[in-house]
Coordinates of C-alpha atoms in Angstrom, one line a residue:
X8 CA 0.0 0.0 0.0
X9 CA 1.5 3.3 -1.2
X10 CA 1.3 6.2 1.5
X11 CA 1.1 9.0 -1.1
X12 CA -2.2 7.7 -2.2
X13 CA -3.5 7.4 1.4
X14 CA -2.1 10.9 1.9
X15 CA -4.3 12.3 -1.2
X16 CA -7.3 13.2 0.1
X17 CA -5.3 15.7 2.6
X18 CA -2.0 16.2 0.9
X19 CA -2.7 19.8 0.2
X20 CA -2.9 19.8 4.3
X21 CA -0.2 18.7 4.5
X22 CA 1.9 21.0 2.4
X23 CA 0.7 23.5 4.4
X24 CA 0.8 21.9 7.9
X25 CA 4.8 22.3 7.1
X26 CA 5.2 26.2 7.5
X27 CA 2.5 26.3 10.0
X28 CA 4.2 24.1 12.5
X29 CA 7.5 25.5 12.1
X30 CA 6.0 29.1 12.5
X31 CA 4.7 28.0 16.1
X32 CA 8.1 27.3 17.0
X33 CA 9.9 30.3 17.2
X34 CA 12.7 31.5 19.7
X35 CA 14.6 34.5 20.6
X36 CA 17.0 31.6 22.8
X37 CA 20.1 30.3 20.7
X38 CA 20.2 27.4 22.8
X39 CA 16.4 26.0 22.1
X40 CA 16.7 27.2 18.1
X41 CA 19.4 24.5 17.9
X42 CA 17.9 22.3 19.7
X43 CA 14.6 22.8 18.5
X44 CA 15.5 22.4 14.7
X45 CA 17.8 19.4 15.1
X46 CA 14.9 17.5 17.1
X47 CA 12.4 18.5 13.9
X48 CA 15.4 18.6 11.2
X49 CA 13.6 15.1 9.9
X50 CA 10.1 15.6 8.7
X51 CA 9.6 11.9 9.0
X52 CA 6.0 10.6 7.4
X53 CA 4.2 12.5 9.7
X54 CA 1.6 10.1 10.5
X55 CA 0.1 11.7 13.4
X56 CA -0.9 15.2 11.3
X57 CA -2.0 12.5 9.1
X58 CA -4.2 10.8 11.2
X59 CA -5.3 14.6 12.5
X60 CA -6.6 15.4 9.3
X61 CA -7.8 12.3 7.6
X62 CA -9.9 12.2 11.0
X63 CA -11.3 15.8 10.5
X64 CA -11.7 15.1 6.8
X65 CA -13.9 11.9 7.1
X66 CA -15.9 13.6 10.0
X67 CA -16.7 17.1 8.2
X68 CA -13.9 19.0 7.4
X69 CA -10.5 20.5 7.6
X70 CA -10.2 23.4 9.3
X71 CA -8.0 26.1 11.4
X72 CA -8.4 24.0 14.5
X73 CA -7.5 20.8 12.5
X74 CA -3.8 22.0 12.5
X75 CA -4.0 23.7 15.9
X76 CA -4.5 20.2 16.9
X77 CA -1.9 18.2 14.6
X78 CA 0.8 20.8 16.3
X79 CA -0.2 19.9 19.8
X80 CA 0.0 16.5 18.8
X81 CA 3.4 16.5 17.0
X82 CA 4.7 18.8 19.9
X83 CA 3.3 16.4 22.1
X84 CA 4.7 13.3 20.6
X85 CA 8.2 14.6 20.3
X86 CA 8.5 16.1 23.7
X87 CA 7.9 12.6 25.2
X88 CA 10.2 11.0 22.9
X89 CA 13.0 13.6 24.7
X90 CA 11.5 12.7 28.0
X91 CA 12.2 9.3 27.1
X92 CA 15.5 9.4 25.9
X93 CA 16.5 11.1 29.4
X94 CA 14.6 8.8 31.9
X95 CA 16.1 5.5 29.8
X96 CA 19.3 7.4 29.2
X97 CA 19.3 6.9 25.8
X98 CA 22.1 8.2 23.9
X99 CA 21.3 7.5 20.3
X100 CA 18.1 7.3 18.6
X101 CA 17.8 5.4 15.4
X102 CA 21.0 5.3 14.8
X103 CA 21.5 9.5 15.4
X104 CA 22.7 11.4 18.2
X105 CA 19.6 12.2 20.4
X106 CA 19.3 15.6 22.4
X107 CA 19.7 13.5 25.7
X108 CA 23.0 12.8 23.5
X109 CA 24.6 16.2 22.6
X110 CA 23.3 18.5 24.6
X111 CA 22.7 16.7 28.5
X112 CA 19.8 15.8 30.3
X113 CA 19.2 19.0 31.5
X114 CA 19.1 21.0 28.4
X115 CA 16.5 17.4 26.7
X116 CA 14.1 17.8 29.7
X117 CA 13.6 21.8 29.3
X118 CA 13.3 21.4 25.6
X119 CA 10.6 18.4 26.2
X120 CA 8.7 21.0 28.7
X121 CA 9.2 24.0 26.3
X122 CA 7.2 21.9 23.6
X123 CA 4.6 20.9 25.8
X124 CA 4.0 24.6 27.2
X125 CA 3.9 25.9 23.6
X126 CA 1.6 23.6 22.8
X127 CA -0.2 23.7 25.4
X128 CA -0.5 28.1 24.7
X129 CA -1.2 27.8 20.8
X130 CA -4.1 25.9 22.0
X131 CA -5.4 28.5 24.6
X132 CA -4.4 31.2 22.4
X133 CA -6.4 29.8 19.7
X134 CA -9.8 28.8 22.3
X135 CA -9.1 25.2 21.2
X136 CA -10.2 24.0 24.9
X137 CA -11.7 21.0 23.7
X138 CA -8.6 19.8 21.6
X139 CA -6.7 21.1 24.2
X140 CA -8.5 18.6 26.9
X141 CA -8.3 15.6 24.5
X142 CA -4.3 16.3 24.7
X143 CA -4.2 16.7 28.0
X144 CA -5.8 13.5 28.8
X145 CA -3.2 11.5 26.9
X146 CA -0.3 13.8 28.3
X147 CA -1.4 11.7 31.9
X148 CA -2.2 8.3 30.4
X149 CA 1.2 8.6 28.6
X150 CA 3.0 9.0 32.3
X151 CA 0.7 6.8 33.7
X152 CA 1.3 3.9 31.6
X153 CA 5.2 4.3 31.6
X154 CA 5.0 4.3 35.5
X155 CA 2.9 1.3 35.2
X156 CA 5.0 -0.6 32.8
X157 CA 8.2 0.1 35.4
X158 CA 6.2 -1.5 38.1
X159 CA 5.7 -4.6 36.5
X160 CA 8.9 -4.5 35.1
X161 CA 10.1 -4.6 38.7
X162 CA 8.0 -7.5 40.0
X163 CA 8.3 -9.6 37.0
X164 CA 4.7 -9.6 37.0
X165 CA 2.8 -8.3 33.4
X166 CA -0.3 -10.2 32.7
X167 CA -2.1 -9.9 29.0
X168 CA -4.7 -7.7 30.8
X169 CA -2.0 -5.5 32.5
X170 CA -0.2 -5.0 29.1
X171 CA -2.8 -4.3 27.2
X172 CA -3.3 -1.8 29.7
X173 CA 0.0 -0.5 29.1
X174 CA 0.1 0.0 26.0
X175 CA -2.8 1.7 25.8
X176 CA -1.4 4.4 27.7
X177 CA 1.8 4.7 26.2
X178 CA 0.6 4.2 23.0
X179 CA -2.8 3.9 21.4
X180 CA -3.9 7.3 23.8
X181 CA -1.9 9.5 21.5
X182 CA -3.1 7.6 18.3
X183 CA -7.1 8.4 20.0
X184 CA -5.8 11.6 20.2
X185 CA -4.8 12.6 17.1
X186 CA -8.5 11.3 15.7
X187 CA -10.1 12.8 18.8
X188 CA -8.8 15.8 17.5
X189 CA -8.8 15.6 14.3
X190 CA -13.1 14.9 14.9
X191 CA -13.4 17.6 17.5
X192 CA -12.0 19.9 15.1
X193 CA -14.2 19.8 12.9
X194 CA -17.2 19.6 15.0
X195 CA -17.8 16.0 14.4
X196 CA -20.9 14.2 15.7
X197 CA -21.1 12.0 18.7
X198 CA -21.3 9.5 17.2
X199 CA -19.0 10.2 14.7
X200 CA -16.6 11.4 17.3
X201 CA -16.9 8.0 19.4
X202 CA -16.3 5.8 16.1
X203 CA -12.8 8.0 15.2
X204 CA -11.8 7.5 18.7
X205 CA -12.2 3.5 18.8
X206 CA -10.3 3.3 15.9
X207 CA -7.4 5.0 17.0
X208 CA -7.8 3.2 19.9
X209 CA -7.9 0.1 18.1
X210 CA -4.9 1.2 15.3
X211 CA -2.8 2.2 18.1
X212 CA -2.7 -0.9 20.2
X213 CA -2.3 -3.2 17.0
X214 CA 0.3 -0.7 16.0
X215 CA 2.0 -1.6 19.2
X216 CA 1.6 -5.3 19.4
X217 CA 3.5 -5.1 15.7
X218 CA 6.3 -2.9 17.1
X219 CA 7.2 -5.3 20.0
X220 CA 6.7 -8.2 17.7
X221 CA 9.8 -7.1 16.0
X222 CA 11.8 -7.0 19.3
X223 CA 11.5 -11.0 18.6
X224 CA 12.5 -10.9 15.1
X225 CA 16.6 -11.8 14.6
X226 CA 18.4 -8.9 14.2
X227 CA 15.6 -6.4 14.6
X228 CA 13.9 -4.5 12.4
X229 CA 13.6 -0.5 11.4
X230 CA 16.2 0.6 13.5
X231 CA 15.1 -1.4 16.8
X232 CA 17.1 -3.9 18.2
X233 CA 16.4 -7.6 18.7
X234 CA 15.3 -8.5 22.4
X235 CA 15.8 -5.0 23.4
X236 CA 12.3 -5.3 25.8
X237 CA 13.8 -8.3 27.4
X238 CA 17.1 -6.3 28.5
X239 CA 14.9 -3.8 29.9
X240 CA 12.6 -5.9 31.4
X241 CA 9.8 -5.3 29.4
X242 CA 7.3 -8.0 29.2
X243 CA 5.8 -8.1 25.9
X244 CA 3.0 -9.9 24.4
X245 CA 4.9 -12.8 22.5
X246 CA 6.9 -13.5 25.8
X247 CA 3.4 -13.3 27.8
X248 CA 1.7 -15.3 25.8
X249 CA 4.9 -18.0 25.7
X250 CA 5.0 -18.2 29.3
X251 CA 1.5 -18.6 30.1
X252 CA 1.9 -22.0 28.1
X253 CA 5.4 -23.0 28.9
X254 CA 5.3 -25.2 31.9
X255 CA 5.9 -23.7 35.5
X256 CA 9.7 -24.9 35.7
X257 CA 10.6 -23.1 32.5
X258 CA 8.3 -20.1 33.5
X259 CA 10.4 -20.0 36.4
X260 CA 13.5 -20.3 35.5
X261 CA 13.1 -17.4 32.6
X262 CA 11.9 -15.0 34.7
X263 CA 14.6 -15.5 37.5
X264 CA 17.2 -14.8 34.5
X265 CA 15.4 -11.8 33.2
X266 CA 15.1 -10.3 36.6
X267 CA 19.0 -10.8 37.6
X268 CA 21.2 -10.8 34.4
X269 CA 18.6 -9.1 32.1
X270 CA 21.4 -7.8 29.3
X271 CA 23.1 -11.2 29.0
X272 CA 23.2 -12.9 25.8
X273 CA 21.7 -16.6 27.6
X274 CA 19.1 -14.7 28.6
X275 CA 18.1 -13.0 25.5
X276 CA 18.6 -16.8 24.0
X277 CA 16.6 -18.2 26.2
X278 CA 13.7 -15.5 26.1
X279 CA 13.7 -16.1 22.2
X280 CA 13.8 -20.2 22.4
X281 CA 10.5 -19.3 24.7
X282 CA 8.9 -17.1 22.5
X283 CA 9.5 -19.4 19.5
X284 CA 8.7 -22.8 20.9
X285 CA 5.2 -21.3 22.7
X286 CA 3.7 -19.7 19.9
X287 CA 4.4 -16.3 21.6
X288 CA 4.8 -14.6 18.2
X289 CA 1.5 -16.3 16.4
X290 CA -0.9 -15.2 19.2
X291 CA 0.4 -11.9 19.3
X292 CA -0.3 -11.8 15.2
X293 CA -3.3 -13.1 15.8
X294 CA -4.3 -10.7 18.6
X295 CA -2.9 -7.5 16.5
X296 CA -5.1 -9.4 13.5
X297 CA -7.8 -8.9 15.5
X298 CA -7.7 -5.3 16.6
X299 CA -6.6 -4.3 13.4
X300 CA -10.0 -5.7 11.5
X301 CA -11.9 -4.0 15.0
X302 CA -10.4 -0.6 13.8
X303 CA -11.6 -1.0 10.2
X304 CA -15.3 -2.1 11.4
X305 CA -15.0 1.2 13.5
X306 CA -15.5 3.3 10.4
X307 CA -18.4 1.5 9.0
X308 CA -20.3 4.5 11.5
X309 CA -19.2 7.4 8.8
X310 CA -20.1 8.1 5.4
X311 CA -18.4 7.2 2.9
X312 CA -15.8 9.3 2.0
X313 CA -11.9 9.3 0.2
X314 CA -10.9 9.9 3.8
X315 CA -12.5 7.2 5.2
X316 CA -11.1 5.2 2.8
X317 CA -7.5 6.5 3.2
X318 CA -8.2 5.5 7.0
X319 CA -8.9 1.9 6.4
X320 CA -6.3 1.4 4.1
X321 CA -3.6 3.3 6.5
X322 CA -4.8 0.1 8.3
X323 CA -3.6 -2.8 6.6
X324 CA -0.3 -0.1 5.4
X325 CA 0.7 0.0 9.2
X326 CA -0.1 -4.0 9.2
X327 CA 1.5 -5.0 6.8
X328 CA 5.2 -5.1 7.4
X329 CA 6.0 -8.7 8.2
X330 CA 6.8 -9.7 11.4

């Protein structure tokens, strides 16, 4: 599935989502100019304005709000990526220098908050309250499921309940977001506000399920390295779902290595051995297979429309990588 042609029905937006975001960015401060523009210096594929104004497109309309709220969004996004870098003390990100990086955790964590706080202002400024609620929201659930995902990391504990909880915090909250927005921006109806939502909802935690499938895939994939999760702890669906059908002695046994000797290669072979001879990565395809086709039946509530199209096939394009 090409992205241009899912792009179409907004790409004019797009164009001009460019110049508007950089305009809201703006600083007298050397420091945060630097900063700023090497954070942004990749435009990336922009997905979330994407989803932002494919959402506001299917439910009505593009409009000034719509790229109030794809700014807050992006600004949103890539402040907790920064955040991120500093609590994990990440050096690197995808292969490039991140801010935590060059400049020091100081300098990442007031360039995180400046983001935040300018989003947060471009929204008052502009009487986007409801856009700027919707935002909000997924600012706490973001913290919230990070805190809860070091909790469990800690006890050794994650359930599939518990990480699907997770991960919709840290993950499929700002993909709701973005069509939240995107809806409430253009006035959507209730109900046509409640289906954007579940499929953001939906897209996001399938989204996520993919990603840490790939964590499980020999050698890694896009930039992510193999069994990274399992060095930090994280339990992830295919190693949940592998240990809840290995027997009790291997469950055991696993869990005592991840928990003391976490970064060691017999532990990273042994977590993969799991995850292969328990079917960890086939009920997680299944499970993303499931919320992915749950997202798609979510737009059956709107009219037809190119955008609703674009959203169904963005869909099986985020999918469809093999894992």
């Amino acid at each position: 599935m090409d992205l241009k042609h899912i792009q179409a029905p907004v790409a004019e937006h797009l164009k001009r989502f460019e110049p508007y975001f950089d305009s809201q960015l703006q600083s007298p401060n050397r420091l945060l100019t630097l900063a700023t523009r090497y954070v942004f210096r990749r435009r990336g594929k922009r997905m979330r304005p994407l989803l932002v104004f494919l959402a506001a497109e299917a439910a009505g309309g593009v409009g000034e709000a719509s790229y109030a709220a794809a700014t807050l969004i992006e600004l949103l996004h890539n402040a907790s990526l920064v955040h991120d870098d500093v609590v994990d003390e990440t050096y690197t990100r995808r292969g490039q220098w991140s801010l935590m990086g060059l400049w020091g955790g100081k300098v990442a964590v007031l360039v995180g908050d400046f983001f935040l706080a300018r989003g947060m202002e471009m929204a008052l400024d502009g009487g986007h309250y409801e856009i700027l609620r919707i935002v909000s929201r997924a600012v706490r659930d973001l913290a919230d499921g990070e805190l809860s995902q070091m909790e469990h990391a800690r006890k050794m504990d994650m359930t599939e309940e518990a990480y699907m909880g997770v991960i919709r915090q840290k993950t499929a909250t700002l993909i709701e977001a973005c069509t939240r927005a995107g809806a409430a921006s253009a006035k959507a109806s209730g109900e046509a506000m409640d289906a954007l939502a579940a499929y953001g909802n939906h897209l996001g935690l399938a989204f996520q399920i993919r990603d840490d499938m790939f964590d499980y895939t020999p050698g890694g994939l896009f930039g992510k390295p193999a069994l990274n999760d399992v060095k930090e702890q994280k339990m992830t669906l295919p190693l949940i779902a592998a240990l809840r059908s290995a027997p009790e002695s291997e469950r055991r046994a696993l869990t005592r290595m991840i928990r003391l000797d976490p970064k060691s290669d017999a532990t990273a072979e042994a977590a993969l051995e799991m995850v292969s001879r328990h079917g960890g990565m086939e009920y997680a395809r299944e499970k993303m297979g499931r919320l992915a086709a749950m997202a798609v039946y979510d737009l059956s509530a709107l009219p037809e429309s190119p955008a609703k199209e674009a959203l169904k096939d963005l869909v099986e394009y985020n999918m469809g990588r093999t894992v």
